[in-house]
PDB file of C-alpha atoms and ligand atoms in Angstrom:
ATOM      1  CA  UNK A   1       0.879  -0.762  24.690  1.00  0.00           C
ATOM      2  CA  UNK A   2       1.338   2.258  27.055  1.00  0.00           C
ATOM      3  CA  UNK A   3       4.144   4.585  26.228  1.00  0.00           C
ATOM      4  CA  UNK A   4       6.752   5.822  28.813  1.00  0.00           C
ATOM      5  CA  UNK A   5       8.104   8.413  26.389  1.00  0.00           C
ATOM      6  CA  UNK A   6       8.670  11.863  27.860  1.00  0.00           C
ATOM      7  CA  UNK A   7      10.232  15.252  27.127  1.00  0.00           C
ATOM      8  CA  UNK A   8      12.568  17.597  29.078  1.00  0.00           C
ATOM      9  CA  UNK A   9      13.199  21.123  27.823  1.00  0.00           C
ATOM     10  CA  UNK A  10      11.717  20.216  24.494  1.00  0.00           C
ATOM     11  CA  UNK A  11      13.921  17.086  23.981  1.00  0.00           C
ATOM     12  CA  UNK A  12      12.261  13.788  23.615  1.00  0.00           C
ATOM     13  CA  UNK A  13      13.255  10.568  25.329  1.00  0.00           C
ATOM     14  CA  UNK A  14      11.880   7.138  24.447  1.00  0.00           C
ATOM     15  CA  UNK A  15      11.753   6.154  28.150  1.00  0.00           C
ATOM     16  CA  UNK A  16      11.308   8.304  31.161  1.00  0.00           C
ATOM     17  CA  UNK A  17      13.914   6.188  33.143  1.00  0.00           C
ATOM     18  CA  UNK A  18      17.731   6.922  33.359  1.00  0.00           C
ATOM     19  CA  UNK A  19      20.513   6.529  35.947  1.00  0.00           C
ATOM     20  CA  UNK A  20      20.932   8.863  38.765  1.00  0.00           C
ATOM     21  CA  UNK A  21      24.232  10.809  38.784  1.00  0.00           C
ATOM     22  CA  UNK A  22      26.896   8.883  40.661  1.00  0.00           C
ATOM     23  CA  UNK A  23      25.768   5.371  39.657  1.00  0.00           C
ATOM     24  CA  UNK A  24      27.067   3.575  36.508  1.00  0.00           C
ATOM     25  CA  UNK A  25      28.402   6.834  35.027  1.00  0.00           C
ATOM     26  CA  UNK A  26      31.991   7.427  36.013  1.00  0.00           C
ATOM     27  CA  UNK A  27      33.653   5.823  32.964  1.00  0.00           C
ATOM     28  CA  UNK A  28      32.793   5.752  29.337  1.00  0.00           C
ATOM     29  CA  UNK A  29      32.304   2.020  29.597  1.00  0.00           C
ATOM     30  CA  UNK A  30      29.607   2.482  32.196  1.00  0.00           C
ATOM     31  CA  UNK A  31      27.963   5.370  30.345  1.00  0.00           C
ATOM     32  CA  UNK A  32      27.827   3.266  27.136  1.00  0.00           C
ATOM     33  CA  UNK A  33      26.221   0.443  29.090  1.00  0.00           C
ATOM     34  CA  UNK A  34      23.434   2.724  30.289  1.00  0.00           C
ATOM     35  CA  UNK A  35      23.061   4.278  26.836  1.00  0.00           C
ATOM     36  CA  UNK A  36      22.593   0.813  25.300  1.00  0.00           C
ATOM     37  CA  UNK A  37      20.052  -0.383  27.987  1.00  0.00           C
ATOM     38  CA  UNK A  38      16.318   0.392  28.226  1.00  0.00           C
ATOM     39  CA  UNK A  39      17.037   3.781  29.787  1.00  0.00           C
ATOM     40  CA  UNK A  40      15.907   6.802  27.838  1.00  0.00           C
ATOM     41  CA  UNK A  41      19.200   8.735  28.637  1.00  0.00           C
ATOM     42  CA  UNK A  42      22.032   8.999  31.079  1.00  0.00           C
ATOM     43  CA  UNK A  43      23.690  11.589  33.212  1.00  0.00           C
ATOM     44  CA  UNK A  44      27.479  11.612  33.767  1.00  0.00           C
ATOM     45  CA  UNK A  45      29.122  11.524  37.075  1.00  0.00           C
ATOM     46  CA  UNK A  46      29.389  15.081  38.412  1.00  0.00           C
ATOM     47  CA  UNK A  47      32.474  16.562  36.848  1.00  0.00           C
ATOM     48  CA  UNK A  48      34.887  18.968  38.395  1.00  0.00           C
ATOM     49  CA  UNK A  49      37.498  20.962  36.411  1.00  0.00           C
ATOM     50  CA  UNK A  50      40.400  18.645  37.341  1.00  0.00           C
ATOM     51  CA  UNK A  51      40.132  14.808  37.795  1.00  0.00           C
ATOM     52  CA  UNK A  52      39.580  13.790  41.486  1.00  0.00           C
ATOM     53  CA  UNK A  53      40.310  10.493  43.248  1.00  0.00           C
ATOM     54  CA  UNK A  54      37.606  11.174  45.834  1.00  0.00           C
ATOM     55  CA  UNK A  55      37.552   9.926  49.426  1.00  0.00           C
ATOM     56  CA  UNK A  56      39.306   6.769  50.782  1.00  0.00           C
ATOM     57  CA  UNK A  57      37.559   3.280  50.506  1.00  0.00           C
ATOM     58  CA  UNK A  58      35.343   1.700  51.503  1.00  0.00           C
ATOM     59  CA  UNK A  59      33.182   4.669  50.438  1.00  0.00           C
ATOM     60  CA  UNK A  60      29.964   3.181  49.186  1.00  0.00           C
ATOM     61  CA  UNK A  61      27.961   0.267  50.684  1.00  0.00           C
ATOM     62  CA  UNK A  62      24.661  -1.242  49.727  1.00  0.00           C
ATOM     63  CA  UNK A  63      22.629  -2.118  52.891  1.00  0.00           C
ATOM     64  CA  UNK A  64      19.177  -3.942  52.920  1.00  0.00           C
ATOM     65  CA  UNK A  65      17.046  -0.854  52.660  1.00  0.00           C
ATOM     66  CA  UNK A  66      19.279   1.305  50.441  1.00  0.00           C
ATOM     67  CA  UNK A  67      22.757   2.465  50.473  1.00  0.00           C
ATOM     68  CA  UNK A  68      25.185   4.904  52.085  1.00  0.00           C
ATOM     69  CA  UNK A  69      28.045   6.666  50.453  1.00  0.00           C
ATOM     70  CA  UNK A  70      30.854   9.121  50.875  1.00  0.00           C
ATOM     71  CA  UNK A  71      32.477   9.082  47.440  1.00  0.00           C
ATOM     72  CA  UNK A  72      33.800  12.565  47.697  1.00  0.00           C
ATOM     73  CA  UNK A  73      33.146  13.589  44.071  1.00  0.00           C
ATOM     74  CA  UNK A  74      35.601  11.098  42.290  1.00  0.00           C
ATOM     75  CA  UNK A  75      35.463  11.802  38.551  1.00  0.00           C
ATOM     76  CA  UNK A  76      37.649  11.991  35.437  1.00  0.00           C
ATOM     77  CA  UNK A  77      37.384  15.800  35.028  1.00  0.00           C
ATOM     78  CA  UNK A  78      35.108  17.825  32.794  1.00  0.00           C
ATOM     79  CA  UNK A  79      37.093  17.313  29.533  1.00  0.00           C
ATOM     80  CA  UNK A  80      36.627  13.539  29.707  1.00  0.00           C
ATOM     81  CA  UNK A  81      32.908  13.829  29.867  1.00  0.00           C
ATOM     82  CA  UNK A  82      32.581  16.591  27.401  1.00  0.00           C
ATOM     83  CA  UNK A  83      34.860  14.999  24.850  1.00  0.00           C
ATOM     84  CA  UNK A  84      32.788  11.856  25.103  1.00  0.00           C
ATOM     85  CA  UNK A  85      29.489  13.645  24.849  1.00  0.00           C
ATOM     86  CA  UNK A  86      30.683  15.579  21.798  1.00  0.00           C
ATOM     87  CA  UNK A  87      31.761  12.414  20.175  1.00  0.00           C
ATOM     88  CA  UNK A  88      28.341  10.745  21.105  1.00  0.00           C
ATOM     89  CA  UNK A  89      26.476  13.608  19.547  1.00  0.00           C
ATOM     90  CA  UNK A  90      27.912  12.646  16.233  1.00  0.00           C
ATOM     91  CA  UNK A  91      27.152   9.000  16.782  1.00  0.00           C
ATOM     92  CA  UNK A  92      23.626   9.343  18.230  1.00  0.00           C
ATOM     93  CA  UNK A  93      22.370  12.717  16.849  1.00  0.00           C
ATOM     94  CA  UNK A  94      18.746  11.865  17.700  1.00  0.00           C
ATOM     95  CA  UNK A  95      19.316  11.291  21.458  1.00  0.00           C
ATOM     96  CA  UNK A  96      20.051  13.778  24.229  1.00  0.00           C
ATOM     97  CA  UNK A  97      22.230  13.125  27.273  1.00  0.00           C
ATOM     98  CA  UNK A  98      22.764  14.984  30.482  1.00  0.00           C
ATOM     99  CA  UNK A  99      26.196  16.432  31.774  1.00  0.00           C
ATOM    100  CA  UNK A 100      26.463  16.960  35.547  1.00  0.00           C
ATOM    101  CA  UNK A 101      29.009  19.279  36.873  1.00  0.00           C
ATOM    102  CA  UNK A 102      29.934  21.483  39.953  1.00  0.00           C
ATOM    103  CA  UNK A 103      33.165  23.353  40.838  1.00  0.00           C
ATOM    104  CA  UNK A 104      35.084  23.136  44.114  1.00  0.00           C
ATOM    105  CA  UNK A 105      34.237  26.784  44.384  1.00  0.00           C
ATOM    106  CA  UNK A 106      31.738  29.256  42.788  1.00  0.00           C
ATOM    107  CA  UNK A 107      34.478  30.526  40.513  1.00  0.00           C
ATOM    108  CA  UNK A 108      35.314  26.882  39.392  1.00  0.00           C
ATOM    109  CA  UNK A 109      31.673  26.351  38.645  1.00  0.00           C
ATOM    110  CA  UNK A 110      31.569  29.330  36.419  1.00  0.00           C
ATOM    111  CA  UNK A 111      34.787  28.075  34.564  1.00  0.00           C
ATOM    112  CA  UNK A 112      32.930  24.745  34.050  1.00  0.00           C
ATOM    113  CA  UNK A 113      29.745  26.375  32.806  1.00  0.00           C
ATOM    114  CA  UNK A 114      31.715  28.777  30.465  1.00  0.00           C
ATOM    115  CA  UNK A 115      33.448  25.716  29.036  1.00  0.00           C
ATOM    116  CA  UNK A 116      30.189  24.045  28.341  1.00  0.00           C
ATOM    117  CA  UNK A 117      28.592  27.234  26.936  1.00  0.00           C
ATOM    118  CA  UNK A 118      31.709  27.568  24.568  1.00  0.00           C
ATOM    119  CA  UNK A 119      31.675  23.926  23.556  1.00  0.00           C
ATOM    120  CA  UNK A 120      29.456  22.312  20.910  1.00  0.00           C
ATOM    121  CA  UNK A 121      27.573  20.416  23.613  1.00  0.00           C
ATOM    122  CA  UNK A 122      23.903  20.436  22.693  1.00  0.00           C
ATOM    123  CA  UNK A 123      22.555  18.358  25.598  1.00  0.00           C
ATOM    124  CA  UNK A 124      21.268  19.187  28.933  1.00  0.00           C
ATOM    125  CA  UNK A 125      23.466  20.535  31.812  1.00  0.00           C
ATOM    126  CA  UNK A 126      22.793  19.572  35.437  1.00  0.00           C
ATOM    127  CA  UNK A 127      24.465  21.740  38.035  1.00  0.00           C
ATOM    128  CA  UNK A 128      24.917  19.586  41.176  1.00  0.00           C
ATOM    129  CA  UNK A 129      24.093  21.947  44.120  1.00  0.00           C
ATOM    130  CA  UNK A 130      23.848  19.091  46.584  1.00  0.00           C
ATOM    131  CA  UNK A 131      27.031  16.984  46.985  1.00  0.00           C
ATOM    132  CA  UNK A 132      26.952  16.078  50.764  1.00  0.00           C
ATOM    133  CA  UNK A 133      30.329  14.338  50.959  1.00  0.00           C
ATOM    134  CA  UNK A 134      33.254  16.711  50.413  1.00  0.00           C
ATOM    135  CA  UNK A 135      34.751  17.347  53.918  1.00  0.00           C
ATOM    136  CA  UNK A 136      34.432  20.975  54.810  1.00  0.00           C
ATOM    137  CA  UNK A 137      32.159  21.904  51.956  1.00  0.00           C
ATOM    138  CA  UNK A 138      28.460  22.210  52.915  1.00  0.00           C
ATOM    139  CA  UNK A 139      25.735  21.342  50.344  1.00  0.00           C
ATOM    140  CA  UNK A 140      25.382  24.592  48.335  1.00  0.00           C
ATOM    141  CA  UNK A 141      21.532  24.413  47.957  1.00  0.00           C
ATOM    142  CA  UNK A 142      21.164  24.640  51.799  1.00  0.00           C
ATOM    143  CA  UNK A 143      22.597  28.033  51.562  1.00  0.00           C
ATOM    144  CA  UNK A 144      20.000  30.135  49.677  1.00  0.00           C
ATOM    145  CA  UNK A 145      22.075  33.246  49.408  1.00  0.00           C
ATOM    146  CA  UNK A 146      24.936  31.402  47.725  1.00  0.00           C
ATOM    147  CA  UNK A 147      22.500  29.506  45.468  1.00  0.00           C
ATOM    148  CA  UNK A 148      20.826  32.646  44.216  1.00  0.00           C
ATOM    149  CA  UNK A 149      24.213  34.345  43.594  1.00  0.00           C
ATOM    150  CA  UNK A 150      25.577  31.359  41.634  1.00  0.00           C
ATOM    151  CA  UNK A 151      22.413  31.083  39.534  1.00  0.00           C
ATOM    152  CA  UNK A 152      22.296  34.835  38.974  1.00  0.00           C
ATOM    153  CA  UNK A 153      25.889  34.917  37.868  1.00  0.00           C
ATOM    154  CA  UNK A 154      25.495  31.826  35.658  1.00  0.00           C
ATOM    155  CA  UNK A 155      22.423  33.015  33.799  1.00  0.00           C
ATOM    156  CA  UNK A 156      24.312  36.210  32.846  1.00  0.00           C
ATOM    157  CA  UNK A 157      26.325  34.167  30.323  1.00  0.00           C
ATOM    158  CA  UNK A 158      24.926  30.577  30.104  1.00  0.00           C
ATOM    159  CA  UNK A 159      22.318  30.273  27.339  1.00  0.00           C
ATOM    160  CA  UNK A 160      22.100  26.339  27.043  1.00  0.00           C
ATOM    161  CA  UNK A 161      19.350  24.373  28.834  1.00  0.00           C
ATOM    162  CA  UNK A 162      20.326  24.193  32.523  1.00  0.00           C
ATOM    163  CA  UNK A 163      18.873  22.411  35.533  1.00  0.00           C
ATOM    164  CA  UNK A 164      19.913  21.805  39.094  1.00  0.00           C
ATOM    165  CA  UNK A 165      20.264  18.770  41.385  1.00  0.00           C
ATOM    166  CA  UNK A 166      18.773  19.522  44.717  1.00  0.00           C
ATOM    167  CA  UNK A 167      19.204  18.093  48.118  1.00  0.00           C
ATOM    168  CA  UNK A 168      16.029  17.039  50.078  1.00  0.00           C
ATOM    169  CA  UNK A 169      14.423  19.856  51.972  1.00  0.00           C
ATOM    170  CA  UNK A 170      12.471  19.044  55.146  1.00  0.00           C
ATOM    171  CA  UNK A 171      10.443  22.130  55.936  1.00  0.00           C
ATOM    172  CA  UNK A 172       7.593  23.795  54.205  1.00  0.00           C
ATOM    173  CA  UNK A 173       9.239  27.255  54.711  1.00  0.00           C
ATOM    174  CA  UNK A 174      12.342  25.918  52.934  1.00  0.00           C
ATOM    175  CA  UNK A 175      10.150  24.631  49.953  1.00  0.00           C
ATOM    176  CA  UNK A 176       8.684  28.093  49.762  1.00  0.00           C
ATOM    177  CA  UNK A 177      11.977  29.952  50.024  1.00  0.00           C
ATOM    178  CA  UNK A 178      13.883  27.573  47.478  1.00  0.00           C
ATOM    179  CA  UNK A 179      11.040  27.782  44.893  1.00  0.00           C
ATOM    180  CA  UNK A 180      10.785  31.502  45.074  1.00  0.00           C
ATOM    181  CA  UNK A 181      14.576  31.746  44.151  1.00  0.00           C
ATOM    182  CA  UNK A 182      14.372  29.057  41.488  1.00  0.00           C
ATOM    183  CA  UNK A 183      11.413  30.846  39.902  1.00  0.00           C
ATOM    184  CA  UNK A 184      13.607  33.960  39.249  1.00  0.00           C
ATOM    185  CA  UNK A 185      15.668  32.023  36.715  1.00  0.00           C
ATOM    186  CA  UNK A 186      15.159  30.271  33.332  1.00  0.00           C
ATOM    187  CA  UNK A 187      15.856  26.892  34.839  1.00  0.00           C
ATOM    188  CA  UNK A 188      14.721  24.075  32.533  1.00  0.00           C
ATOM    189  CA  UNK A 189      14.421  21.568  35.463  1.00  0.00           C
ATOM    190  CA  UNK A 190      15.115  20.778  38.999  1.00  0.00           C
ATOM    191  CA  UNK A 191      16.160  17.275  40.044  1.00  0.00           C
ATOM    192  CA  UNK A 192      14.688  16.179  43.425  1.00  0.00           C
ATOM    193  CA  UNK A 193      16.541  14.624  45.347  1.00  0.00           C
ATOM    194  CA  UNK A 194      20.132  13.789  45.777  1.00  0.00           C
ATOM    195  CA  UNK A 195      20.958  11.407  48.767  1.00  0.00           C
ATOM    196  CA  UNK A 196      19.852  12.407  52.283  1.00  0.00           C
ATOM    197  CA  UNK A 197      23.116  13.865  53.516  1.00  0.00           C
ATOM    198  CA  UNK A 198      25.099  12.521  56.438  1.00  0.00           C
ATOM    199  CA  UNK A 199      23.280   9.527  57.677  1.00  0.00           C
ATOM    200  CA  UNK A 200      25.186   6.995  59.829  1.00  0.00           C
ATOM    201  CA  UNK A 201      24.943   3.094  59.332  1.00  0.00           C
ATOM    202  CA  UNK A 202      26.140   0.841  62.164  1.00  0.00           C
ATOM    203  CA  UNK A 203      26.936  -2.711  61.796  1.00  0.00           C
ATOM    204  CA  UNK A 204      28.059  -4.654  64.966  1.00  0.00           C
ATOM    205  CA  UNK A 205      29.922  -1.934  66.801  1.00  0.00           C
ATOM    206  CA  UNK A 206      31.281  -0.011  63.766  1.00  0.00           C
ATOM    207  CA  UNK A 207      30.456   2.326  60.898  1.00  0.00           C
ATOM    208  CA  UNK A 208      30.598   0.809  57.477  1.00  0.00           C
ATOM    209  CA  UNK A 209      32.271   3.401  55.301  1.00  0.00           C
ATOM    210  CA  UNK A 210      35.784   4.962  56.063  1.00  0.00           C
ATOM    211  CA  UNK A 211      35.443   8.704  55.186  1.00  0.00           C
ATOM    212  CA  UNK A 212      34.067  11.197  57.746  1.00  0.00           C
ATOM    213  CA  UNK A 213      33.961   8.457  60.444  1.00  0.00           C
ATOM    214  CA  UNK A 214      31.025   6.751  58.654  1.00  0.00           C
ATOM    215  CA  UNK A 215      28.717   9.621  57.835  1.00  0.00           C
ATOM    216  CA  UNK A 216      27.394   9.513  54.312  1.00  0.00           C
ATOM    217  CA  UNK A 217      24.547  10.175  52.032  1.00  0.00           C
ATOM    218  CA  UNK A 218      21.569   7.802  52.205  1.00  0.00           C
ATOM    219  CA  UNK A 219      19.833   6.436  49.177  1.00  0.00           C
ATOM    220  CA  UNK A 220      17.327   3.696  48.222  1.00  0.00           C
ATOM    221  CA  UNK A 221      14.083   2.603  49.910  1.00  0.00           C
ATOM    222  CA  UNK A 222      14.756   4.878  53.026  1.00  0.00           C
ATOM    223  CA  UNK A 223      14.355   7.997  51.036  1.00  0.00           C
ATOM    224  CA  UNK A 224      11.256   7.504  48.783  1.00  0.00           C
ATOM    225  CA  UNK A 225       8.723   9.457  51.019  1.00  0.00           C
ATOM    226  CA  UNK A 226      11.259  12.370  51.254  1.00  0.00           C
ATOM    227  CA  UNK A 227      11.858  12.256  47.564  1.00  0.00           C
ATOM    228  CA  UNK A 228       8.155  12.224  46.690  1.00  0.00           C
ATOM    229  CA  UNK A 229       7.513  15.159  49.019  1.00  0.00           C
ATOM    230  CA  UNK A 230      10.236  17.130  47.357  1.00  0.00           C
ATOM    231  CA  UNK A 231       9.019  16.298  43.888  1.00  0.00           C
ATOM    232  CA  UNK A 232       5.473  17.337  44.817  1.00  0.00           C
ATOM    233  CA  UNK A 233       6.378  20.362  46.776  1.00  0.00           C
ATOM    234  CA  UNK A 234       8.331  21.767  43.846  1.00  0.00           C
ATOM    235  CA  UNK A 235       5.503  20.699  41.397  1.00  0.00           C
ATOM    236  CA  UNK A 236       3.140  22.862  43.451  1.00  0.00           C
ATOM    237  CA  UNK A 237       5.491  25.848  43.626  1.00  0.00           C
ATOM    238  CA  UNK A 238       7.561  26.079  40.394  1.00  0.00           C
ATOM    239  CA  UNK A 239       6.639  27.922  37.233  1.00  0.00           C
ATOM    240  CA  UNK A 240       5.270  25.263  34.723  1.00  0.00           C
ATOM    241  CA  UNK A 241       8.296  26.091  32.468  1.00  0.00           C
ATOM    242  CA  UNK A 242      10.577  24.318  35.205  1.00  0.00           C
ATOM    243  CA  UNK A 243      10.135  20.581  34.911  1.00  0.00           C
ATOM    244  CA  UNK A 244      10.879  18.123  37.643  1.00  0.00           C
ATOM    245  CA  UNK A 245      13.112  15.038  37.516  1.00  0.00           C
ATOM    246  CA  UNK A 246      12.281  12.631  40.372  1.00  0.00           C
ATOM    247  CA  UNK A 247      15.080  10.632  42.065  1.00  0.00           C
ATOM    248  CA  UNK A 248      14.991   8.649  45.190  1.00  0.00           C
ATOM    249  CA  UNK A 249      13.785   5.307  46.308  1.00  0.00           C
ATOM    250  CA  UNK A 250      12.905   3.803  42.992  1.00  0.00           C
ATOM    251  CA  UNK A 251      12.977   0.000  43.207  1.00  0.00           C
ATOM    252  CA  UNK A 252       9.835  -0.870  41.168  1.00  0.00           C
ATOM    253  CA  UNK A 253       7.451   0.447  38.497  1.00  0.00           C
ATOM    254  CA  UNK A 254       5.079   1.515  41.307  1.00  0.00           C
ATOM    255  CA  UNK A 255       7.799   3.825  42.602  1.00  0.00           C
ATOM    256  CA  UNK A 256       8.083   5.482  39.260  1.00  0.00           C
ATOM    257  CA  UNK A 257       4.442   5.662  38.896  1.00  0.00           C
ATOM    258  CA  UNK A 258       4.277   7.587  42.264  1.00  0.00           C
ATOM    259  CA  UNK A 259       7.124   9.953  41.284  1.00  0.00           C
ATOM    260  CA  UNK A 260       5.161  10.782  38.093  1.00  0.00           C
ATOM    261  CA  UNK A 261       1.903  11.133  39.933  1.00  0.00           C
ATOM    262  CA  UNK A 262       3.824  13.670  42.272  1.00  0.00           C
ATOM    263  CA  UNK A 263       4.900  15.662  39.238  1.00  0.00           C
ATOM    264  CA  UNK A 264       8.025  14.208  37.778  1.00  0.00           C
ATOM    265  CA  UNK A 265       8.670  14.264  33.975  1.00  0.00           C
ATOM    266  CA  UNK A 266      11.696  11.844  34.150  1.00  0.00           C
ATOM    267  CA  UNK A 267      12.707   9.440  36.898  1.00  0.00           C
ATOM    268  CA  UNK A 268      16.154   8.461  37.888  1.00  0.00           C
ATOM    269  CA  UNK A 269      17.355   5.148  39.409  1.00  0.00           C
ATOM    270  CA  UNK A 270      20.380   5.230  41.724  1.00  0.00           C
ATOM    271  CA  UNK A 271      20.770   2.517  44.486  1.00  0.00           C
ATOM    272  CA  UNK A 272      18.655  -0.019  42.624  1.00  0.00           C
ATOM    273  CA  UNK A 273      20.823   0.378  39.604  1.00  0.00           C
ATOM    274  CA  UNK A 274      23.877  -0.108  41.657  1.00  0.00           C
ATOM    275  CA  UNK A 275      22.347  -3.318  43.184  1.00  0.00           C
ATOM    276  CA  UNK A 276      20.896  -4.815  40.017  1.00  0.00           C
ATOM    277  CA  UNK A 277      22.833  -3.374  37.099  1.00  0.00           C
ATOM    278  CA  UNK A 278      21.195  -2.170  33.782  1.00  0.00           C
ATOM    279  CA  UNK A 279      18.667  -4.864  33.570  1.00  0.00           C
ATOM    280  CA  UNK A 280      16.809  -2.960  36.283  1.00  0.00           C
ATOM    281  CA  UNK A 281      15.702  -0.473  33.598  1.00  0.00           C
ATOM    282  CA  UNK A 282      13.923  -3.182  31.552  1.00  0.00           C
ATOM    283  CA  UNK A 283      12.249  -4.657  34.735  1.00  0.00           C
ATOM    284  CA  UNK A 284      11.076  -1.293  36.103  1.00  0.00           C
ATOM    285  CA  UNK A 285       9.738  -0.140  32.771  1.00  0.00           C
ATOM    286  CA  UNK A 286       7.779  -3.308  32.167  1.00  0.00           C
ATOM    287  CA  UNK A 287       6.271  -2.867  35.796  1.00  0.00           C
ATOM    288  CA  UNK A 288       5.369   0.649  35.096  1.00  0.00           C
ATOM    289  CA  UNK A 289       3.778  -0.188  31.801  1.00  0.00           C
ATOM    290  CA  UNK A 290       1.787  -2.955  33.433  1.00  0.00           C
ATOM    291  CA  UNK A 291       0.382  -0.445  35.993  1.00  0.00           C
ATOM    292  CA  UNK A 292      -0.492   2.044  33.304  1.00  0.00           C
ATOM    293  CA  UNK A 293      -2.254  -0.658  31.166  1.00  0.00           C
ATOM    294  CA  UNK A 294      -4.304  -1.733  34.166  1.00  0.00           C
ATOM    295  CA  UNK A 295      -5.400   1.727  34.823  1.00  0.00           C
ATOM    296  CA  UNK A 296      -6.073   2.592  31.287  1.00  0.00           C
ATOM    297  CA  UNK A 297      -3.274   5.159  30.989  1.00  0.00           C
ATOM    298  CA  UNK A 298      -1.593   5.458  27.619  1.00  0.00           C
ATOM    299  CA  UNK A 299       0.992   8.102  28.287  1.00  0.00           C
ATOM    300  CA  UNK A 300       2.677   9.672  31.218  1.00  0.00           C
ATOM    301  CA  UNK A 301       0.715  12.865  30.725  1.00  0.00           C
ATOM    302  CA  UNK A 302      -2.497  11.032  31.583  1.00  0.00           C
ATOM    303  CA  UNK A 303      -1.443  10.943  35.322  1.00  0.00           C
ATOM    304  CA  UNK A 304       1.597  13.235  35.803  1.00  0.00           C
ATOM    305  CA  UNK A 305       1.028  15.598  38.722  1.00  0.00           C
ATOM    306  CA  UNK A 306      -2.393  14.305  39.216  1.00  0.00           C
ATOM    307  CA  UNK A 307      -1.892  13.287  42.849  1.00  0.00           C
ATOM    308  CA  UNK A 308      -5.209  13.069  44.693  1.00  0.00           C
ATOM    309  CA  UNK A 309      -5.668  14.609  48.164  1.00  0.00           C
ATOM    310  CA  UNK A 310      -8.264  13.642  50.776  1.00  0.00           C
ATOM    311  CA  UNK A 311     -10.788  16.334  51.372  1.00  0.00           C
TER     312      UNK A 311
HETATM  313  O1  LIG B   1      30.613  11.933  45.071  1.00  0.00           O
HETATM  314  C1  LIG B   1      29.792  11.929  46.063  1.00  0.00           C
HETATM  315  O2  LIG B   1      30.220  11.690  47.137  1.00  0.00           O
HETATM  316  C2  LIG B   1      28.368  12.273  45.987  1.00  0.00           C
HETATM  317  C3  LIG B   1      27.950  13.305  45.233  1.00  0.00           C
HETATM  318 BR1  LIG B   1      28.954  14.382  44.159  1.00  0.00          BR
HETATM  319  C4  LIG B   1      26.490  13.553  45.245  1.00  0.00           C
HETATM  320  O3  LIG B   1      26.014  14.491  44.652  1.00  0.00           O
HETATM  321  N1  LIG B   1      25.780  12.781  45.917  1.00  0.00           N
HETATM  322  C5  LIG B   1      26.227  11.834  46.725  1.00  0.00           C
HETATM  323  O4  LIG B   1      25.379  11.056  47.355  1.00  0.00           O
HETATM  324  N2  LIG B   1      27.515  11.464  46.668  1.00  0.00           N
END
């Protein structure tokens, strides 16, 4: 039987699949459901210092080829997630989970990271540099100067394993520039990609979500080629010590296979998890294992990053 076991930053996971931040991870009940599913881990909803209600509803819609959202960073605040994770560490000492966070300003981001640094949290921290939906706040990772400053300041005091959640980039020069910055820091992973920001979905004569007059982040089937391009572009450019988490357009085991082929060490499921619930993890894992068995692959290492080019 092929194994879908994987490692990130030296931590082992029984399965390479987990939720994407934002889906099934706002409340402890949702996090417990993912934890008790076939997923290898979970990541929390991106936390801010204070709880946030987020944008007015309707703010998320599934559509035939994916989803559109403008949630606006609703979350229960860092203490809710950190307290839960600390409790979970005692209950599940052999498993590792991800805490996603970002501040409403660089200074708040540092307050959050210092809180994590000073806590007993021993899991992985994901700094979300790519929320597309807070009115008036651009996606941090599209501003390379600010990104480099935040990372430089953070690594002056943050010693726990840290990764970043990235928006999709669309230009080869941007892949080069972004990778050159990330390679300056002891990041453990980059997660490619967040939703494609600021799409617009029209039904009859109207938008389908209320915030920002209908503009929202696009996920699902629409975004797989962009996600794979980002995974592979960073696989080609980053120091081998920086691993890649692949997110975007995962509906089937075949999609996971492609993410891993492009270089991902772990693969996250967002829109499909929202549409199907946690049974999606079992289905997709079985589909991935069937592909691996057919090809004679026993482990993810047998094909990770081994995407073939045409001469
Ligand atoms: O909460 C959101 O609106 C949101 C966030 Br923080 C994010 O990172 N990505 C997204 O699609 N929505």
